[in-house]
Tab-separated table of C-alpha atoms and ligand atoms in Angstrom:
chain	number	residue	atom	x	y	z
X	1	UNK	CA	-6.500	-23.700	-3.337
X	2	UNK	CA	-9.177	-21.010	-3.752
X	3	UNK	CA	-7.461	-17.912	-2.481
X	4	UNK	CA	-4.550	-16.427	-0.536
X	5	UNK	CA	-4.439	-15.522	3.154
X	6	UNK	CA	-2.284	-13.220	5.313
X	7	UNK	CA	-0.837	-15.468	8.048
X	8	UNK	CA	1.698	-13.162	9.740
X	9	UNK	CA	2.620	-9.471	9.856
X	10	UNK	CA	5.607	-7.653	11.320
X	11	UNK	CA	7.668	-4.444	11.281
X	12	UNK	CA	11.234	-3.180	11.633
X	13	UNK	CA	11.606	0.388	12.830
X	14	UNK	CA	14.945	2.238	13.266
X	15	UNK	CA	15.489	3.106	16.930
X	16	UNK	CA	16.412	6.788	16.407
X	17	UNK	CA	13.404	9.143	16.669
X	18	UNK	CA	13.523	12.771	15.555
X	19	UNK	CA	10.846	15.084	16.964
X	20	UNK	CA	9.378	18.165	15.295
X	21	UNK	CA	11.160	20.212	17.958
X	22	UNK	CA	14.518	18.690	16.917
X	23	UNK	CA	13.828	19.546	13.262
X	24	UNK	CA	12.972	23.112	14.217
X	25	UNK	CA	16.527	23.415	15.568
X	26	UNK	CA	18.041	22.716	12.118
X	27	UNK	CA	15.487	24.363	9.797
X	28	UNK	CA	12.895	27.153	9.776
X	29	UNK	CA	9.864	25.160	10.965
X	30	UNK	CA	7.892	24.541	14.158
X	31	UNK	CA	6.102	21.752	15.995
X	32	UNK	CA	2.905	23.810	15.664
X	33	UNK	CA	3.137	24.083	11.825
X	34	UNK	CA	3.982	20.410	11.295
X	35	UNK	CA	1.347	19.119	13.735
X	36	UNK	CA	-1.419	21.373	12.401
X	37	UNK	CA	-0.706	20.776	8.688
X	38	UNK	CA	0.160	17.058	8.794
X	39	UNK	CA	-0.530	15.378	12.162
X	40	UNK	CA	3.141	14.311	12.374
X	41	UNK	CA	4.858	14.654	15.805
X	42	UNK	CA	8.018	12.616	15.179
X	43	UNK	CA	9.596	10.156	12.744
X	44	UNK	CA	12.187	7.371	12.873
X	45	UNK	CA	15.408	8.079	10.973
X	46	UNK	CA	17.899	5.310	10.278
X	47	UNK	CA	21.512	5.984	11.117
X	48	UNK	CA	22.944	2.542	10.347
X	49	UNK	CA	20.447	0.289	8.616
X	50	UNK	CA	19.843	0.574	4.888
X	51	UNK	CA	16.581	-0.489	3.214
X	52	UNK	CA	17.650	-4.129	2.736
X	53	UNK	CA	18.613	-4.360	6.441
X	54	UNK	CA	15.149	-3.220	7.569
X	55	UNK	CA	13.473	-5.498	5.006
X	56	UNK	CA	15.613	-8.516	5.978
X	57	UNK	CA	14.811	-7.897	9.633
X	58	UNK	CA	11.075	-7.952	8.814
X	59	UNK	CA	11.590	-11.175	6.822
X	60	UNK	CA	13.380	-12.888	9.716
X	61	UNK	CA	10.686	-11.791	12.189
X	62	UNK	CA	7.950	-13.076	9.861
X	63	UNK	CA	9.672	-16.463	9.473
X	64	UNK	CA	9.956	-16.722	13.257
X	65	UNK	CA	6.226	-16.043	13.625
X	66	UNK	CA	5.156	-18.745	11.179
X	67	UNK	CA	7.847	-21.155	12.371
X	68	UNK	CA	8.811	-22.687	9.030
X	69	UNK	CA	12.062	-22.578	7.092
X	70	UNK	CA	12.954	-19.886	4.513
X	71	UNK	CA	13.430	-22.607	1.846
X	72	UNK	CA	9.635	-22.992	1.767
X	73	UNK	CA	9.115	-19.485	0.372
X	74	UNK	CA	8.122	-19.365	-3.320
X	75	UNK	CA	8.083	-15.598	-3.743
X	76	UNK	CA	9.468	-12.415	-2.142
X	77	UNK	CA	8.287	-8.981	-3.295
X	78	UNK	CA	9.733	-5.800	-1.810
X	79	UNK	CA	7.983	-2.510	-2.535
X	80	UNK	CA	10.384	0.396	-2.177
X	81	UNK	CA	11.290	3.765	-3.684
X	82	UNK	CA	14.565	3.916	-1.722
X	83	UNK	CA	16.430	0.683	-2.571
X	84	UNK	CA	20.062	0.165	-1.512
X	85	UNK	CA	21.046	-0.218	-5.174
X	86	UNK	CA	19.618	-0.092	-8.672
X	87	UNK	CA	20.735	-3.705	-8.788
X	88	UNK	CA	20.657	-6.117	-7.031
X	89	UNK	CA	17.048	-5.557	-6.027
X	90	UNK	CA	16.248	-5.232	-2.332
X	91	UNK	CA	14.118	-8.393	-2.620
X	92	UNK	CA	17.081	-10.345	-4.004
X	93	UNK	CA	19.188	-9.121	-1.058
X	94	UNK	CA	16.469	-10.234	1.384
X	95	UNK	CA	16.277	-13.615	-0.366
X	96	UNK	CA	20.029	-14.052	0.031
X	97	UNK	CA	20.090	-12.778	3.627
X	98	UNK	CA	17.354	-15.109	4.893
X	99	UNK	CA	18.364	-18.107	2.745
X	100	UNK	CA	15.084	-18.343	0.789
X	101	UNK	CA	16.876	-20.270	-1.949
X	102	UNK	CA	13.688	-21.386	-3.733
X	103	UNK	CA	11.998	-17.982	-3.878
X	104	UNK	CA	11.588	-15.782	-6.934
X	105	UNK	CA	12.444	-12.270	-5.671
X	106	UNK	CA	11.983	-8.819	-7.194
X	107	UNK	CA	11.206	-5.195	-6.250
X	108	UNK	CA	8.321	-3.076	-7.386
X	109	UNK	CA	8.371	0.698	-7.648
X	110	UNK	CA	5.002	2.308	-7.006
X	111	UNK	CA	5.975	4.702	-4.181
X	112	UNK	CA	3.333	4.862	-1.455
X	113	UNK	CA	0.959	2.525	-3.343
X	114	UNK	CA	3.749	-0.088	-3.467
X	115	UNK	CA	2.550	-2.323	-0.648
X	116	UNK	CA	-0.988	-2.658	-2.081
X	117	UNK	CA	0.427	-3.133	-5.605
X	118	UNK	CA	2.731	-5.810	-4.127
X	119	UNK	CA	-0.117	-7.642	-2.395
X	120	UNK	CA	-2.127	-7.684	-5.600
X	121	UNK	CA	0.814	-8.923	-7.729
X	122	UNK	CA	1.729	-11.604	-5.165
X	123	UNK	CA	-1.889	-12.768	-4.974
X	124	UNK	CA	-2.190	-13.139	-8.742
X	125	UNK	CA	1.256	-14.762	-9.187
X	126	UNK	CA	0.535	-17.255	-6.409
X	127	UNK	CA	-2.785	-18.304	-7.940
X	128	UNK	CA	-1.336	-18.475	-11.481
X	129	UNK	CA	1.705	-20.578	-10.458
X	130	UNK	CA	0.217	-22.521	-7.546
X	131	UNK	CA	2.751	-20.917	-5.176
X	132	UNK	CA	2.020	-21.852	-1.553
X	133	UNK	CA	4.011	-19.266	0.410
X	134	UNK	CA	5.088	-15.678	-0.263
X	135	UNK	CA	6.301	-12.560	1.495
X	136	UNK	CA	5.401	-8.963	0.632
X	137	UNK	CA	7.447	-6.260	2.344
X	138	UNK	CA	7.285	-2.459	2.129
X	139	UNK	CA	10.632	-0.941	3.167
X	140	UNK	CA	12.020	2.579	2.995
X	141	UNK	CA	14.978	4.635	4.116
X	142	UNK	CA	13.579	7.863	2.698
X	143	UNK	CA	16.033	9.952	4.739
X	144	UNK	CA	18.572	9.150	1.969
X	145	UNK	CA	16.388	11.082	-0.483
X	146	UNK	CA	15.665	14.118	1.673
X	147	UNK	CA	17.150	17.543	1.154
X	148	UNK	CA	17.463	18.567	4.822
X	149	UNK	CA	17.475	22.233	3.733
X	150	UNK	CA	14.017	21.944	2.127
X	151	UNK	CA	11.495	22.347	4.957
X	152	UNK	CA	8.555	21.755	2.598
X	153	UNK	CA	9.485	18.043	2.235
X	154	UNK	CA	12.023	17.260	4.992
X	155	UNK	CA	9.456	17.353	7.795
X	156	UNK	CA	7.111	14.876	6.087
X	157	UNK	CA	9.006	11.611	5.702
X	158	UNK	CA	10.392	8.822	7.890
X	159	UNK	CA	12.125	5.423	7.675
X	160	UNK	CA	10.765	1.961	8.458
X	161	UNK	CA	9.578	-1.360	7.089
X	162	UNK	CA	6.664	-3.743	7.447
X	163	UNK	CA	5.526	-6.903	5.750
X	164	UNK	CA	3.282	-9.935	5.645
X	165	UNK	CA	3.401	-13.639	4.867
X	166	UNK	CA	0.840	-14.863	2.347
X	167	UNK	CA	-0.197	-18.523	2.177
X	168	UNK	CA	-2.682	-20.488	0.102
X	169	UNK	CA	-6.133	-20.824	1.636
X	170	UNK	CA	-9.442	-22.574	0.968
X	171	UNK	CA	-11.453	-19.491	1.903
X	172	UNK	CA	-11.883	-16.154	0.121
X	173	UNK	CA	-9.904	-13.279	1.623
X	174	UNK	CA	-8.967	-10.939	-1.247
X	175	UNK	CA	-12.452	-9.641	-2.058
X	176	UNK	CA	-11.777	-6.701	-4.366
X	177	UNK	CA	-9.204	-4.281	-5.705
X	178	UNK	CA	-8.686	-1.106	-7.694
X	179	UNK	CA	-5.202	-0.252	-8.990
X	180	UNK	CA	-4.542	2.764	-11.184
X	181	UNK	CA	-1.637	4.857	-12.502
X	182	UNK	CA	-1.765	8.508	-13.597
X	183	UNK	CA	1.577	8.971	-15.341
X	184	UNK	CA	0.631	12.385	-16.737
X	185	UNK	CA	0.647	13.687	-13.123
X	186	UNK	CA	4.035	12.134	-12.288
X	187	UNK	CA	5.956	15.425	-12.206
X	188	UNK	CA	4.109	16.391	-9.025
X	189	UNK	CA	6.324	14.062	-6.992
X	190	UNK	CA	9.847	13.137	-8.018
X	191	UNK	CA	12.661	11.644	-5.950
X	192	UNK	CA	15.918	10.011	-6.963
X	193	UNK	CA	16.042	11.562	-10.434
X	194	UNK	CA	19.177	10.358	-12.242
X	195	UNK	CA	20.841	12.986	-14.394
X	196	UNK	CA	22.836	12.405	-17.556
X	197	UNK	CA	26.279	14.048	-17.520
X	198	UNK	CA	26.757	16.582	-20.327
X	199	UNK	CA	30.280	15.267	-20.717
X	200	UNK	CA	30.459	11.575	-19.815
X	201	UNK	CA	34.187	11.922	-18.967
X	202	UNK	CA	33.337	14.226	-16.034
X	203	UNK	CA	31.691	11.373	-14.109
X	204	UNK	CA	29.086	13.860	-12.927
X	205	UNK	CA	26.225	11.610	-11.749
X	206	UNK	CA	23.962	12.190	-8.782
X	207	UNK	CA	20.527	11.324	-7.426
X	208	UNK	CA	18.130	14.177	-6.686
X	209	UNK	CA	16.217	14.639	-3.438
X	210	UNK	CA	12.399	14.819	-3.042
X	211	UNK	CA	10.610	17.486	-5.039
X	212	UNK	CA	6.878	17.639	-4.477
X	213	UNK	CA	3.974	19.887	-5.359
X	214	UNK	CA	2.239	19.198	-2.042
X	215	UNK	CA	-0.996	20.951	-2.965
X	216	UNK	CA	-1.424	18.990	-6.221
X	217	UNK	CA	-0.720	15.672	-4.462
X	218	UNK	CA	-3.161	16.684	-1.715
X	219	UNK	CA	-5.897	17.408	-4.296
X	220	UNK	CA	-5.147	14.122	-6.097
X	221	UNK	CA	-5.323	12.110	-2.858
X	222	UNK	CA	-8.542	13.592	-1.512
X	223	UNK	CA	-10.277	12.939	-4.861
X	224	UNK	CA	-8.700	9.633	-5.941
X	225	UNK	CA	-8.679	7.721	-2.656
X	226	UNK	CA	-12.471	7.897	-2.106
X	227	UNK	CA	-13.050	7.077	-5.813
X	228	UNK	CA	-10.690	4.099	-5.632
X	229	UNK	CA	-12.298	2.723	-2.455
X	230	UNK	CA	-15.764	3.125	-3.998
X	231	UNK	CA	-14.638	1.308	-7.217
X	232	UNK	CA	-13.041	-1.554	-5.267
X	233	UNK	CA	-16.146	-2.078	-3.124
X	234	UNK	CA	-18.649	-1.627	-5.976
X	235	UNK	CA	-17.176	-4.381	-8.143
X	236	UNK	CA	-17.640	-6.899	-5.313
X	237	UNK	CA	-20.955	-5.399	-4.101
X	238	UNK	CA	-19.758	-4.517	-0.597
X	239	UNK	CA	-21.285	-1.418	1.021
X	240	UNK	CA	-18.928	1.113	2.584
X	241	UNK	CA	-20.678	0.489	5.930
X	242	UNK	CA	-19.579	-3.169	5.717
X	243	UNK	CA	-15.903	-2.151	5.820
X	244	UNK	CA	-14.751	-2.403	9.454
X	245	UNK	CA	-11.433	-0.551	9.072
X	246	UNK	CA	-9.999	1.811	6.468
X	247	UNK	CA	-6.195	1.548	6.517
X	248	UNK	CA	-4.998	4.504	4.454
X	249	UNK	CA	-1.458	5.425	3.472
X	250	UNK	CA	-0.236	7.716	6.251
X	251	UNK	CA	0.762	10.881	4.377
X	252	UNK	CA	-1.251	13.544	6.156
X	253	UNK	CA	-3.953	13.278	8.854
X	254	UNK	CA	-5.947	15.995	7.044
X	255	UNK	CA	-6.164	13.770	3.952
X	256	UNK	CA	-7.475	10.924	6.137
X	257	UNK	CA	-10.100	13.237	7.727
X	258	UNK	CA	-11.275	14.387	4.294
X	259	UNK	CA	-11.516	10.850	2.911
X	260	UNK	CA	-13.587	9.792	5.958
X	261	UNK	CA	-15.881	12.775	5.391
X	262	UNK	CA	-16.255	12.080	1.651
X	263	UNK	CA	-17.056	8.405	2.271
X	264	UNK	CA	-19.424	9.395	5.140
X	265	UNK	CA	-17.654	6.923	7.425
X	266	UNK	CA	-16.824	7.497	11.127
X	267	UNK	CA	-13.226	8.619	11.693
X	268	UNK	CA	-12.703	5.876	14.295
X	269	UNK	CA	-12.742	3.365	11.423
X	270	UNK	CA	-9.486	4.999	10.196
X	271	UNK	CA	-6.543	3.950	12.391
X	272	UNK	CA	-3.722	6.487	12.422
X	273	UNK	CA	-0.010	6.242	13.310
X	274	UNK	CA	1.379	9.130	11.216
X	275	UNK	CA	2.035	11.020	14.464
X	276	UNK	CA	4.801	8.531	15.296
X	277	UNK	CA	6.227	7.609	11.860
X	278	UNK	CA	5.548	10.410	9.367
X	279	UNK	CA	5.156	9.297	5.756
X	280	UNK	CA	7.082	6.038	5.226
X	281	UNK	CA	5.881	5.563	1.591
X	282	UNK	CA	5.673	1.837	0.703
X	283	UNK	CA	6.197	0.837	4.348
X	284	UNK	CA	3.309	2.956	5.639
X	285	UNK	CA	0.347	0.618	5.032
X	286	UNK	CA	2.412	-2.436	6.029
X	287	UNK	CA	3.419	-0.908	9.385
X	288	UNK	CA	-0.163	0.207	10.099
X	289	UNK	CA	-1.552	-3.219	9.169
X	290	UNK	CA	0.957	-5.073	11.383
X	291	UNK	CA	0.197	-2.748	14.323
X	292	UNK	CA	-3.579	-3.146	13.907
X	293	UNK	CA	-3.221	-6.945	13.879
X	294	UNK	CA	-0.884	-6.934	16.882
X	295	UNK	CA	-3.121	-4.615	18.924
X	296	UNK	CA	-6.181	-6.701	17.914
X	297	UNK	CA	-7.848	-3.661	16.361
X	298	UNK	CA	-8.474	-6.026	13.426
X	299	UNK	CA	-10.246	-9.255	14.427
X	300	UNK	CA	-11.055	-12.464	12.566
X	301	UNK	CA	-13.917	-11.852	10.140
X	302	UNK	CA	-13.255	-8.097	9.850
X	303	UNK	CA	-13.193	-6.543	6.372
X	304	UNK	CA	-10.548	-3.895	5.695
X	305	UNK	CA	-9.872	-1.462	2.859
X	306	UNK	CA	-6.124	-0.891	2.393
X	307	UNK	CA	-5.609	2.180	0.257
X	308	UNK	CA	-2.306	3.697	-0.833
X	309	UNK	CA	-1.540	6.692	-3.059
X	310	UNK	CA	1.587	8.509	-4.107
X	311	UNK	CA	4.388	8.866	-6.646
X	312	UNK	CA	3.619	7.865	-10.208
X	313	UNK	CA	1.068	9.155	-9.467
X	314	UNK	CA	-0.439	5.868	-8.349
X	315	UNK	CA	-3.397	4.642	-6.367
X	316	UNK	CA	-4.209	1.158	-5.059
X	317	UNK	CA	-7.038	-0.197	-2.925
X	318	UNK	CA	-7.386	-3.792	-1.719
X	319	UNK	CA	-10.506	-5.078	0.060
X	320	UNK	CA	-9.481	-7.962	2.330
X	321	UNK	CA	-11.439	-10.157	4.761
X	322	UNK	CA	-9.594	-11.542	7.805
K	1	ACO	N1	7.400	24.714	8.349
K	1	ACO	C1	6.887	25.951	8.349
K	1	ACO	N2	6.337	26.514	7.247
K	1	ACO	C2	6.304	25.783	6.118
K	1	ACO	C3	6.850	24.468	6.056
K	1	ACO	C4	7.415	23.945	7.236
K	1	ACO	N3	7.935	22.713	7.289
K	1	ACO	N4	6.684	23.998	4.799
K	1	ACO	C5	6.064	24.963	4.097
K	1	ACO	N5	5.846	26.042	4.894
K	1	ACO	C6	5.198	27.307	4.541
K	1	ACO	C7	5.242	27.604	3.065
K	1	ACO	O1	6.456	28.244	2.728
K	1	ACO	C8	4.046	28.510	2.906
K	1	ACO	O2	4.402	29.802	3.340
K	1	ACO	P1	3.783	31.107	2.602
K	1	ACO	O3	2.288	31.018	2.823
K	1	ACO	O4	4.442	32.225	3.333
K	1	ACO	O5	4.160	30.981	1.165
K	1	ACO	C9	3.031	27.969	3.917
K	1	ACO	O6	3.799	27.199	4.857
K	1	ACO	C10	1.973	27.087	3.292
K	1	ACO	O7	2.608	26.102	2.463
K	1	ACO	P2	1.773	25.061	1.640
K	1	ACO	O8	2.715	24.217	0.845
K	1	ACO	O9	0.693	25.768	0.905
K	1	ACO	O10	1.117	24.200	2.822
K	1	ACO	P3	-0.017	23.126	2.747
K	1	ACO	O11	-1.122	23.498	3.655
K	1	ACO	O12	-0.378	22.750	1.326
K	1	ACO	O13	0.686	21.866	3.420
K	1	ACO	C11	1.686	19.744	2.801
K	1	ACO	C12	1.812	21.287	2.805
K	1	ACO	C13	1.684	19.285	4.251
K	1	ACO	C14	2.880	19.162	2.070
K	1	ACO	C15	0.363	19.320	2.104
K	1	ACO	O14	0.246	19.993	0.881
K	1	ACO	C16	0.293	17.837	1.867
K	1	ACO	O15	0.210	17.044	2.786
K	1	ACO	N6	0.253	17.429	0.598
K	1	ACO	C17	0.158	16.017	0.264
K	1	ACO	C18	1.484	15.365	0.306
K	1	ACO	C19	1.297	13.880	0.164
K	1	ACO	O16	0.257	13.343	0.447
K	1	ACO	N7	2.266	13.169	-0.290
K	1	ACO	C20	2.002	11.710	-0.410
K	1	ACO	C21	2.701	11.147	-1.407
K	1	ACO	S1	4.310	10.884	-0.856
K	1	ACO	C22	4.956	9.638	-1.806
K	1	ACO	O17	4.368	9.086	-2.679
K	1	ACO	C23	6.316	9.272	-1.486
């Protein structure tokens, strides 16, 4: 075995869609503001399925695509910032739900960079342990973490899941990567803060909703994403022009436009689906990747840059050849 290959990709999207117009009926916002500032037109909001349900659905769809039994899986990684529980992990729940009795399963928390972090960790673990088959899933029900009275964050996020199967390969596919964490900037984006009760007898625990300094995250993204893509390509001596598709975390279409401009790459190399899903954090890159494969936007031999950024603050770029 020389490397690891993506052999299947799939998604699970809650059926309920909420348009900007619908949001404007419950908070002081408008379709015009949301569309102009973010590119988002609607988002999917779960009303029944929790994160492990969406992730398990992706896992079952992936297994159907590859047509082998769950027992063959060696590893399941779920990237999420909105797990069902602190424990068990969402990955352990997926493992149990699909019957992947031989798989090591754990979650990783890297917010919107989670899917790229997960791919990198799975790749390295597979090579180190001679694992043959793995699954990496990004899954979120962010609506659980939204304060529906805070228009500055409520309009941005959506629910969904996507994932891939990884298998051993004799050809090189993972060409380069750049993963970084900026913990000193972490306060710019917090969700699910757990408070400590002043008096433990009062049983006064709760999880906090999203709090974000949008402008700071915007500045971070428009600077760090181009730098990360340049670092990942430089270390493997690939020119930016040789990248066929740039699959960026879907947080804001203006961020994507700016990154394209900074990298001097045509905008049609940057597929976009934020209009339909909003920001789905760790699921965002996975959903976009699965859609690009399904619609044959990505073809055999194409080189892609997958680049995620978000809470932590974190950044992760993977250069992958199909
Ligand atoms: N509807 C109408 N008006 C609004 C809304 C809304 N939903 N939200 C804010 N406003 C108002 C503000 O109150 C403000 O009004 P004021 O000028 O009277 O004070 C005005 O609009 C401008 O607000 P800003 O916050 O300055 O707007 P900005 O242009 O910065 O856009 C946004 C905000 C969309 C959040 C942008 O900053 C952004 O995309 N930041 C990046 C976020 C991001 O990428 N997050 C990714 C990480 S997510 C993760 O890791 C989970």
